Amino acid sequence: MTTIRRVSQNQPFGDLKPTFRRHQAEIEAAVARVLASGWYVLGPEVERLEADLAAYAGRAHAVAVANGTDAIELALRANGIGRGDEVVTVGHTAVATVAAIEATGAKPVLVDIEEDHYTMLPAALDAAIGPRTAAVVPVHIYGQAADMDAIGASAARHRLLVVEDCAQALGARLAGRRAGAFGDAATLSFYPTKTLGAFGDAGAVLTDDAAVAARLKRLRSYGRSDRYVHAERGINSRMDEIQGAILRVLLGHLDEANRERQALAGRYRAGLRSMPAPAVREGAEHVYHLFVVRAVDRDRFRAGLQEEGVSTLVHYPVPVHLQPAYADLGLPAGSLPVTERVAAEVVSLPLYPGLEPAAVDRVAAAVEAS
Ligand SMILES: *Cc1c(COP(=O)(O)O)cnc(C)c1O
């Protein structure tokens, strides 16, 4: 017999089943309604979701698309960004942000982040702005908004388009406003693990500009402006009715799910005495898409937790500019020092709606003992 106290059960990093079980009757009714309707792509469910999303985020329009990557590409294209333009974003993000910028034909320019909040460093944005800079894509990483005050001020000074990558932060607030309400446009991903997750892939773009919203609807349907007329070249980025119907159900429960994330994060804060919890920006409300801590000897730290049955993940161990696919961006190791240090140390602990508070206590105790 071992004398080491193990957590009573293996603790997975994430689990989407509790969300399904809680809302099972509503979700099954929504799916059954779509199946019986005979209309499966871009129909009444998606239209209602678009209205609900716009109202939730405090924007005039939401346009549903197939995923969060397309949302960024199309938000930029609908605002005229393309070949010859430079778009500033961060290296500390999902590769999708950079892939989407390149899909427009524009050149991504990656800058460093704030050490405490992991979001775009406004001074680095200022330093990166040149004659070809046309847009900036701040990323609200982990569930907390970037410094939109400073970023918005730089963008206004240089007449840059602002597209918020809000894939990880739907529901978060900054200075009382929702993340996604700051830029010319904001993009959402409904990948299943995000704060609002579909049961498949889906995404959306938020904007207050009716002409941009109309162009987005064209771009998501191969540029079609009328039944047989294609006014410009677009892509296929349609949302399924089943996803639209499920997302409407879950949007109705999003604030409650985010409050639960915040309560679990608070419990981690109380339990983690020797390890700093995530820093929250002044005036910000964090929704903890991820609960991220730092460990200098990360491999050992993660292996120790795994021995106690606790699974962790890393978001993201290799920044975009150091990925083999992006070697030609011309940013060698050392170019984004804060990003690179953060990438070497961050660890995401389990946190999801339905995670038992007692499980948070067990994980925190395992962290303290490590
Ligand atoms: C998830 C994510 C995306 C991409 O969304 P998909 O729906 O997976 O295409 C883009 N940016 C960030 C920051 C993300 O977390």
Short mmCIF file of C-alpha atoms and ligand atoms in Angstrom, two decimals:
data_model
loop_
_atom_site.label_atom_id
_atom_site.label_comp_id
_atom_site.label_asym_id
_atom_site.label_seq_id
_atom_site.Cartn_x
_atom_site.Cartn_y
_atom_site.Cartn_z
CA MET A 1 0.00 0.00 0.00
CA THR A 2 1.23 3.42 -0.82
CA THR A 3 1.04 6.17 1.76
CA ILE A 4 0.70 8.89 -0.88
CA ARG A 5 -2.82 10.33 -0.89
CA ARG A 6 -4.07 10.31 -4.43
CA VAL A 7 -6.99 12.33 -5.70
CA SER A 8 -9.94 9.98 -5.42
CA GLN A 9 -10.54 10.03 -9.15
CA ASN A 10 -8.63 11.00 -12.23
CA GLN A 11 -9.33 14.65 -12.91
CA PRO A 12 -9.62 15.31 -16.66
CA PHE A 13 -8.56 18.68 -18.04
CA GLY A 14 -12.00 19.30 -19.47
CA ASP A 15 -15.41 17.68 -19.76
CA LEU A 16 -18.26 18.92 -21.93
CA LYS A 17 -20.80 16.32 -20.78
CA PRO A 18 -22.02 18.21 -17.68
CA THR A 19 -23.17 21.11 -19.87
CA PHE A 20 -25.06 18.72 -22.12
CA ARG A 21 -26.67 16.88 -19.19
CA ARG A 22 -27.81 20.13 -17.56
CA HIS A 23 -29.56 21.38 -20.68
CA GLN A 24 -30.31 18.03 -22.31
CA ALA A 25 -34.08 18.45 -22.62
CA GLU A 26 -33.80 21.92 -24.17
CA ILE A 27 -31.00 20.86 -26.53
CA GLU A 28 -32.78 17.73 -27.68
CA ALA A 29 -35.98 19.68 -28.30
CA ALA A 30 -34.06 22.25 -30.35
CA VAL A 31 -32.32 19.59 -32.43
CA ALA A 32 -35.57 17.68 -32.97
CA ARG A 33 -37.23 20.89 -34.18
CA VAL A 34 -34.50 21.39 -36.77
CA LEU A 35 -34.57 17.77 -37.93
CA ALA A 36 -38.33 17.97 -38.46
CA SER A 37 -38.15 21.33 -40.21
CA GLY A 38 -36.39 20.12 -43.36
CA TRP A 39 -34.13 23.20 -43.35
CA TYR A 40 -30.55 22.46 -42.28
CA VAL A 41 -28.18 25.28 -43.26
CA LEU A 42 -28.54 29.09 -42.82
CA GLY A 43 -32.21 29.31 -41.92
CA PRO A 44 -34.52 30.64 -39.23
CA GLU A 45 -32.54 29.18 -36.29
CA VAL A 46 -29.32 30.86 -37.45
CA GLU A 47 -31.18 34.14 -38.00
CA ARG A 48 -32.58 34.05 -34.48
CA LEU A 49 -29.15 33.23 -33.11
CA GLU A 50 -27.71 36.23 -34.97
CA ALA A 51 -30.30 38.52 -33.37
CA ASP A 52 -29.70 37.02 -29.91
CA LEU A 53 -25.90 37.32 -30.23
CA ALA A 54 -26.06 40.94 -31.35
CA ALA A 55 -28.32 41.80 -28.42
CA TYR A 56 -26.10 39.92 -25.97
CA ALA A 57 -22.91 41.60 -27.15
CA GLY A 58 -24.48 45.04 -27.51
CA ARG A 59 -23.82 45.31 -31.25
CA ALA A 60 -26.16 46.12 -34.12
CA HIS A 61 -25.37 43.00 -36.16
CA ALA A 62 -24.07 39.47 -35.79
CA VAL A 63 -23.31 37.33 -38.84
CA ALA A 64 -22.97 33.58 -38.32
CA VAL A 65 -20.15 31.74 -40.08
CA ALA A 66 -18.67 28.24 -40.03
CA ASN A 67 -15.90 28.73 -37.43
CA GLY A 68 -13.82 31.33 -35.60
CA THR A 69 -10.99 31.29 -38.14
CA ASP A 70 -13.33 32.20 -41.00
CA ALA A 71 -14.85 34.87 -38.74
CA ILE A 72 -11.48 36.66 -38.53
CA GLU A 73 -10.74 36.29 -42.24
CA LEU A 74 -14.18 37.52 -43.29
CA ALA A 75 -14.30 40.35 -40.73
CA LEU A 76 -11.06 41.68 -42.21
CA ARG A 77 -12.12 41.14 -45.83
CA ALA A 78 -15.54 42.72 -45.29
CA ASN A 79 -13.70 45.81 -44.08
CA GLY A 80 -11.48 45.93 -47.16
CA ILE A 81 -8.30 44.35 -45.77
CA GLY A 82 -6.27 42.26 -48.23
CA ARG A 83 -3.11 42.02 -50.28
CA GLY A 84 -0.62 44.82 -49.63
CA ASP A 85 -1.91 45.45 -46.10
CA GLU A 86 -0.19 44.65 -42.83
CA VAL A 87 -2.23 43.46 -39.87
CA VAL A 88 -0.73 43.60 -36.38
CA THR A 89 -1.55 40.82 -33.92
CA VAL A 90 0.21 38.86 -31.16
CA GLY A 91 2.44 35.79 -31.33
CA HIS A 92 0.80 34.43 -28.15
CA THR A 93 -2.46 33.18 -29.66
CA ALA A 94 -4.05 30.23 -31.41
CA VAL A 95 -2.40 29.74 -34.82
CA ALA A 96 -5.88 30.39 -36.24
CA THR A 97 -5.55 34.16 -35.69
CA VAL A 98 -2.50 34.35 -37.93
CA ALA A 99 -3.81 31.84 -40.48
CA ALA A 100 -6.96 33.94 -40.87
CA ILE A 101 -4.98 37.15 -41.45
CA GLU A 102 -2.91 35.41 -44.14
CA ALA A 103 -6.06 34.03 -45.76
CA THR A 104 -7.04 37.62 -46.64
CA GLY A 105 -3.75 38.11 -48.52
CA ALA A 106 -2.51 40.56 -45.86
CA LYS A 107 0.78 40.17 -44.02
CA PRO A 108 0.61 39.39 -40.29
CA VAL A 109 2.96 41.41 -38.09
CA LEU A 110 3.38 39.74 -34.71
CA VAL A 111 4.10 41.75 -31.57
CA ASP A 112 4.82 40.99 -27.92
CA ILE A 113 2.42 40.84 -24.97
CA GLU A 114 2.01 42.18 -21.44
CA GLU A 115 3.70 39.85 -18.97
CA ASP A 116 0.81 39.95 -16.46
CA HIS A 117 -2.30 39.78 -18.66
CA TYR A 118 -0.84 37.93 -21.69
CA THR A 119 -2.56 40.33 -24.12
CA MET A 120 -1.10 42.70 -26.74
CA LEU A 121 1.43 45.20 -25.37
CA PRO A 122 0.15 48.59 -26.58
CA ALA A 123 3.70 49.98 -26.86
CA ALA A 124 4.64 47.04 -29.11
CA LEU A 125 1.67 47.83 -31.34
CA ASP A 126 2.82 51.46 -31.62
CA ALA A 127 6.33 50.34 -32.55
CA ALA A 128 5.01 47.98 -35.26
CA ILE A 129 2.87 50.54 -37.08
CA GLY A 130 4.25 51.47 -40.49
CA PRO A 131 2.96 52.86 -43.80
CA ARG A 132 1.26 49.58 -44.76
CA THR A 133 -0.38 48.88 -41.41
CA ALA A 134 -4.12 48.75 -41.99
CA ALA A 135 -5.57 46.81 -39.07
CA VAL A 136 -4.92 45.47 -35.59
CA VAL A 137 -6.30 42.22 -34.17
CA PRO A 138 -6.03 42.19 -30.37
CA VAL A 139 -6.74 38.77 -28.83
CA HIS A 140 -8.74 38.54 -25.58
CA ILE A 141 -6.74 35.54 -24.45
CA TYR A 142 -7.92 33.07 -21.78
CA GLY A 143 -11.18 34.95 -21.14
CA GLN A 144 -10.02 38.49 -20.38
CA ALA A 145 -10.03 41.58 -22.61
CA ALA A 146 -6.87 43.19 -23.94
CA ASP A 147 -6.10 46.83 -23.06
CA MET A 148 -8.70 48.20 -25.48
CA ASP A 149 -8.30 51.74 -24.19
CA ALA A 150 -4.68 52.02 -25.28
CA ILE A 151 -5.08 49.83 -28.38
CA GLY A 152 -8.15 51.80 -29.49
CA ALA A 153 -6.30 55.09 -29.00
CA SER A 154 -3.34 53.95 -31.16
CA ALA A 155 -5.71 52.63 -33.80
CA ALA A 156 -7.61 55.93 -33.88
CA ARG A 157 -4.37 57.92 -34.19
CA HIS A 158 -3.24 55.85 -37.16
CA ARG A 159 -6.69 55.16 -38.65
CA LEU A 160 -6.39 51.42 -38.24
CA LEU A 161 -9.28 48.99 -38.38
CA VAL A 162 -9.74 47.13 -35.08
CA VAL A 163 -10.99 43.52 -35.16
CA GLU A 164 -11.19 41.95 -31.70
CA ASP A 165 -10.44 38.21 -31.63
CA CYS A 166 -13.03 37.41 -28.98
CA ALA A 167 -12.91 33.62 -29.47
CA GLN A 168 -11.95 33.02 -25.83
CA ALA A 169 -13.85 35.79 -24.09
CA LEU A 170 -17.55 35.93 -24.95
CA GLY A 171 -19.23 37.26 -21.80
CA ALA A 172 -16.15 39.04 -20.41
CA ARG A 173 -16.35 42.75 -19.67
CA LEU A 174 -14.01 45.70 -19.60
CA ALA A 175 -15.04 49.03 -18.06
CA GLY A 176 -18.62 47.74 -17.99
CA ARG A 177 -18.74 46.93 -21.71
CA ARG A 178 -18.76 43.45 -23.17
CA ALA A 179 -15.62 42.18 -24.83
CA GLY A 180 -16.54 42.26 -28.49
CA ALA A 181 -18.13 45.72 -28.20
CA PHE A 182 -14.92 47.73 -28.70
CA GLY A 183 -13.58 47.20 -32.21
CA ASP A 184 -14.97 47.95 -35.66
CA ALA A 185 -15.75 44.25 -35.60
CA ALA A 186 -15.27 41.34 -33.23
CA THR A 187 -15.03 37.66 -34.00
CA LEU A 188 -16.35 34.66 -32.07
CA SER A 189 -15.55 30.96 -32.14
CA PHE A 190 -18.07 28.43 -30.93
CA TYR A 191 -15.61 25.55 -30.92
CA PRO A 192 -17.03 23.21 -28.25
CA THR A 193 -14.60 24.19 -25.46
CA LYS A 194 -15.12 27.97 -25.76
CA THR A 195 -17.33 29.80 -23.24
CA LEU A 196 -20.21 29.44 -25.71
CA GLY A 197 -19.59 26.11 -27.42
CA ALA A 198 -21.48 24.45 -30.26
CA PHE A 199 -21.70 20.68 -30.73
CA GLY A 200 -19.45 21.00 -33.74
CA ASP A 201 -17.76 23.96 -35.44
CA ALA A 202 -19.29 27.42 -35.69
CA GLY A 203 -18.36 31.11 -35.41
CA ALA A 204 -19.70 34.64 -35.86
CA VAL A 205 -18.72 38.24 -36.56
CA LEU A 206 -20.12 41.20 -34.61
CA THR A 207 -20.31 44.69 -36.11
CA ASP A 208 -22.38 47.88 -35.90
CA ASP A 209 -21.99 48.60 -39.62
CA ALA A 210 -24.95 47.45 -41.73
CA ALA A 211 -22.94 47.52 -44.97
CA VAL A 212 -20.21 45.37 -43.44
CA ALA A 213 -22.82 42.92 -42.14
CA ALA A 214 -24.36 42.68 -45.61
CA ARG A 215 -20.95 42.08 -47.17
CA LEU A 216 -20.20 39.38 -44.59
CA LYS A 217 -23.39 37.58 -45.60
CA ARG A 218 -22.23 37.72 -49.21
CA LEU A 219 -18.69 36.55 -48.42
CA ARG A 220 -19.90 33.52 -46.45
CA SER A 221 -21.87 32.32 -49.50
CA TYR A 222 -19.19 32.46 -52.22
CA GLY A 223 -19.71 36.17 -52.73
CA ARG A 224 -23.29 35.73 -53.87
CA SER A 225 -25.22 38.97 -54.03
CA ASP A 226 -28.30 37.55 -55.71
CA ARG A 227 -29.44 34.06 -56.61
CA TYR A 228 -27.20 33.69 -59.67
CA VAL A 229 -24.96 36.72 -59.25
CA HIS A 230 -21.59 36.69 -57.52
CA ALA A 231 -20.52 40.25 -56.86
CA GLU A 232 -17.14 39.21 -55.46
CA ARG A 233 -15.19 36.09 -54.61
CA GLY A 234 -16.18 34.59 -51.30
CA ILE A 235 -15.95 31.26 -49.52
CA ASN A 236 -18.33 28.67 -48.10
CA SER A 237 -18.63 29.56 -44.45
CA ARG A 238 -22.22 28.75 -43.55
CA MET A 239 -23.54 27.76 -40.14
CA ASP A 240 -25.74 24.68 -39.69
CA GLU A 241 -29.25 25.10 -38.32
CA ILE A 242 -28.56 22.42 -35.70
CA GLN A 243 -25.60 24.41 -34.36
CA GLY A 244 -27.63 27.62 -34.52
CA ALA A 245 -30.46 26.04 -32.50
CA ILE A 246 -28.09 24.55 -29.88
CA LEU A 247 -26.15 27.81 -29.58
CA ARG A 248 -29.38 29.72 -28.92
CA VAL A 249 -30.14 27.38 -26.04
CA LEU A 250 -26.65 27.71 -24.57
CA LEU A 251 -26.46 31.49 -25.09
CA GLY A 252 -29.45 31.68 -22.75
CA HIS A 253 -27.29 30.01 -20.08
CA LEU A 254 -23.97 31.70 -20.88
CA ASP A 255 -23.92 34.22 -18.04
CA GLU A 256 -24.77 31.49 -15.55
CA ALA A 257 -21.97 29.27 -16.95
CA ASN A 258 -19.50 32.16 -16.79
CA ARG A 259 -20.50 32.93 -13.18
CA GLU A 260 -19.74 29.31 -12.38
CA ARG A 261 -16.33 29.62 -14.08
CA GLN A 262 -15.67 32.72 -11.96
CA ALA A 263 -16.69 30.95 -8.75
CA LEU A 264 -14.38 28.02 -9.55
CA ALA A 265 -11.56 30.46 -10.31
CA GLY A 266 -12.20 32.14 -6.96
CA ARG A 267 -11.90 28.77 -5.28
CA TYR A 268 -8.55 28.17 -7.00
CA ARG A 269 -7.40 31.61 -5.80
CA ALA A 270 -8.25 30.68 -2.22
CA GLY A 271 -6.51 27.31 -2.50
CA LEU A 272 -3.34 28.37 -4.32
CA ARG A 273 -1.19 30.04 -1.70
CA SER A 274 2.28 29.58 -3.13
CA MET A 275 1.39 30.01 -6.79
CA PRO A 276 0.12 33.32 -8.18
CA ALA A 277 -3.38 33.10 -9.70
CA PRO A 278 -4.08 34.89 -13.01
CA ALA A 279 -3.87 38.69 -12.82
CA VAL A 280 -7.12 40.49 -13.60
CA ARG A 281 -6.89 43.80 -15.42
CA GLU A 282 -8.23 46.83 -13.59
CA GLY A 283 -11.89 47.27 -14.53
CA ALA A 284 -12.02 43.86 -16.23
CA GLU A 285 -14.30 40.92 -15.63
CA HIS A 286 -12.50 37.68 -16.52
CA VAL A 287 -14.60 34.68 -17.64
CA TYR A 288 -11.84 32.06 -17.33
CA HIS A 289 -12.13 30.22 -20.61
CA LEU A 290 -8.80 28.94 -19.22
CA PHE A 291 -7.29 29.15 -15.73
CA VAL A 292 -3.61 29.66 -16.41
CA VAL A 293 -0.76 29.56 -13.88
CA ARG A 294 3.02 29.64 -14.35
CA ALA A 295 5.66 27.03 -13.55
CA VAL A 296 9.33 27.61 -14.27
CA ASP A 297 9.99 23.86 -14.36
CA ARG A 298 6.79 23.11 -16.22
CA ASP A 299 7.51 19.54 -17.32
CA ARG A 300 8.21 18.47 -13.74
CA PHE A 301 5.20 20.38 -12.43
CA ARG A 302 2.84 18.78 -14.95
CA ALA A 303 4.29 15.30 -14.41
CA GLY A 304 3.81 15.69 -10.64
CA LEU A 305 0.15 16.65 -11.09
CA GLN A 306 -0.38 13.83 -13.57
CA GLU A 307 0.93 11.42 -10.93
CA GLU A 308 -1.86 12.67 -8.69
CA GLY A 309 -4.31 12.00 -11.50
CA VAL A 310 -4.66 15.66 -12.54
CA SER A 311 -4.48 16.38 -16.27
CA THR A 312 -3.29 19.80 -17.45
CA LEU A 313 -2.72 21.37 -20.87
CA VAL A 314 -0.55 24.19 -22.23
CA HIS A 315 -1.95 27.16 -24.19
CA TYR A 316 0.37 27.54 -26.03
CA PRO A 317 3.80 25.93 -25.72
CA VAL A 318 5.16 27.19 -29.06
CA PRO A 319 4.26 30.72 -30.14
CA VAL A 320 3.16 31.19 -33.73
CA HIS A 321 6.40 32.84 -34.88
CA LEU A 322 8.42 29.78 -33.74
CA GLN A 323 6.16 27.22 -35.44
CA PRO A 324 7.85 25.46 -38.38
CA ALA A 325 5.06 26.59 -40.71
CA TYR A 326 5.75 30.25 -39.89
CA ALA A 327 9.55 30.31 -40.09
CA ASP A 328 9.26 32.65 -43.08
CA LEU A 329 7.67 35.38 -40.93
CA GLY A 330 11.30 36.20 -40.19
CA LEU A 331 10.99 36.33 -36.39
CA PRO A 332 13.71 34.08 -34.95
CA ALA A 333 13.83 32.91 -31.33
CA GLY A 334 14.39 35.93 -29.09
CA SER A 335 12.26 38.33 -31.19
CA LEU A 336 9.28 38.30 -28.83
CA PRO A 337 10.90 37.79 -25.42
CA VAL A 338 7.84 38.04 -23.17
CA THR A 339 5.81 35.77 -25.46
CA GLU A 340 8.61 33.21 -25.46
CA ARG A 341 9.06 33.26 -21.66
CA VAL A 342 5.32 32.94 -21.13
CA ALA A 343 5.09 30.10 -23.67
CA ALA A 344 7.74 28.21 -21.69
CA GLU A 345 5.94 28.57 -18.33
CA VAL A 346 2.14 28.66 -18.73
CA VAL A 347 0.00 25.74 -17.59
CA SER A 348 -3.80 25.53 -17.79
CA LEU A 349 -5.53 23.82 -14.83
CA PRO A 350 -8.91 22.05 -15.13
CA LEU A 351 -11.81 24.53 -15.09
CA TYR A 352 -15.18 23.99 -16.77
CA PRO A 353 -18.87 24.29 -15.92
CA GLY A 354 -19.83 21.23 -13.94
CA LEU A 355 -16.41 20.78 -12.34
CA GLU A 356 -17.08 20.03 -8.66
CA PRO A 357 -15.81 22.67 -6.21
CA ALA A 358 -14.29 19.81 -4.19
CA ALA A 359 -12.32 18.79 -7.28
CA VAL A 360 -10.86 22.32 -7.49
CA ASP A 361 -9.79 21.97 -3.85
CA ARG A 362 -8.11 18.65 -4.63
CA VAL A 363 -6.29 20.07 -7.64
CA ALA A 364 -5.19 23.14 -5.66
CA ALA A 365 -3.90 20.89 -2.88
CA ALA A 366 -1.99 18.81 -5.43
CA VAL A 367 -0.47 22.01 -6.85
CA GLU A 368 0.52 23.19 -3.37
CA ALA A 369 2.11 19.81 -2.61
CA SER A 370 4.09 19.78 -5.86
C1 LIG B 1 -10.45 29.06 -31.04
C2 LIG B 1 -9.74 30.27 -31.48
C3 LIG B 1 -9.75 30.72 -32.81
C4 LIG B 1 -10.28 29.89 -33.95
O1 LIG B 1 -11.55 29.45 -33.86
P1 LIG B 1 -12.01 28.13 -34.64
O2 LIG B 1 -13.48 28.09 -34.39
O3 LIG B 1 -11.29 26.97 -34.04
O4 LIG B 1 -11.68 28.31 -36.08
C5 LIG B 1 -9.15 31.93 -33.11
N1 LIG B 1 -8.56 32.66 -32.17
C6 LIG B 1 -8.49 32.26 -30.88
C7 LIG B 1 -7.81 33.13 -29.88
C8 LIG B 1 -9.06 31.05 -30.50
O5 LIG B 1 -8.99 30.65 -29.23
#
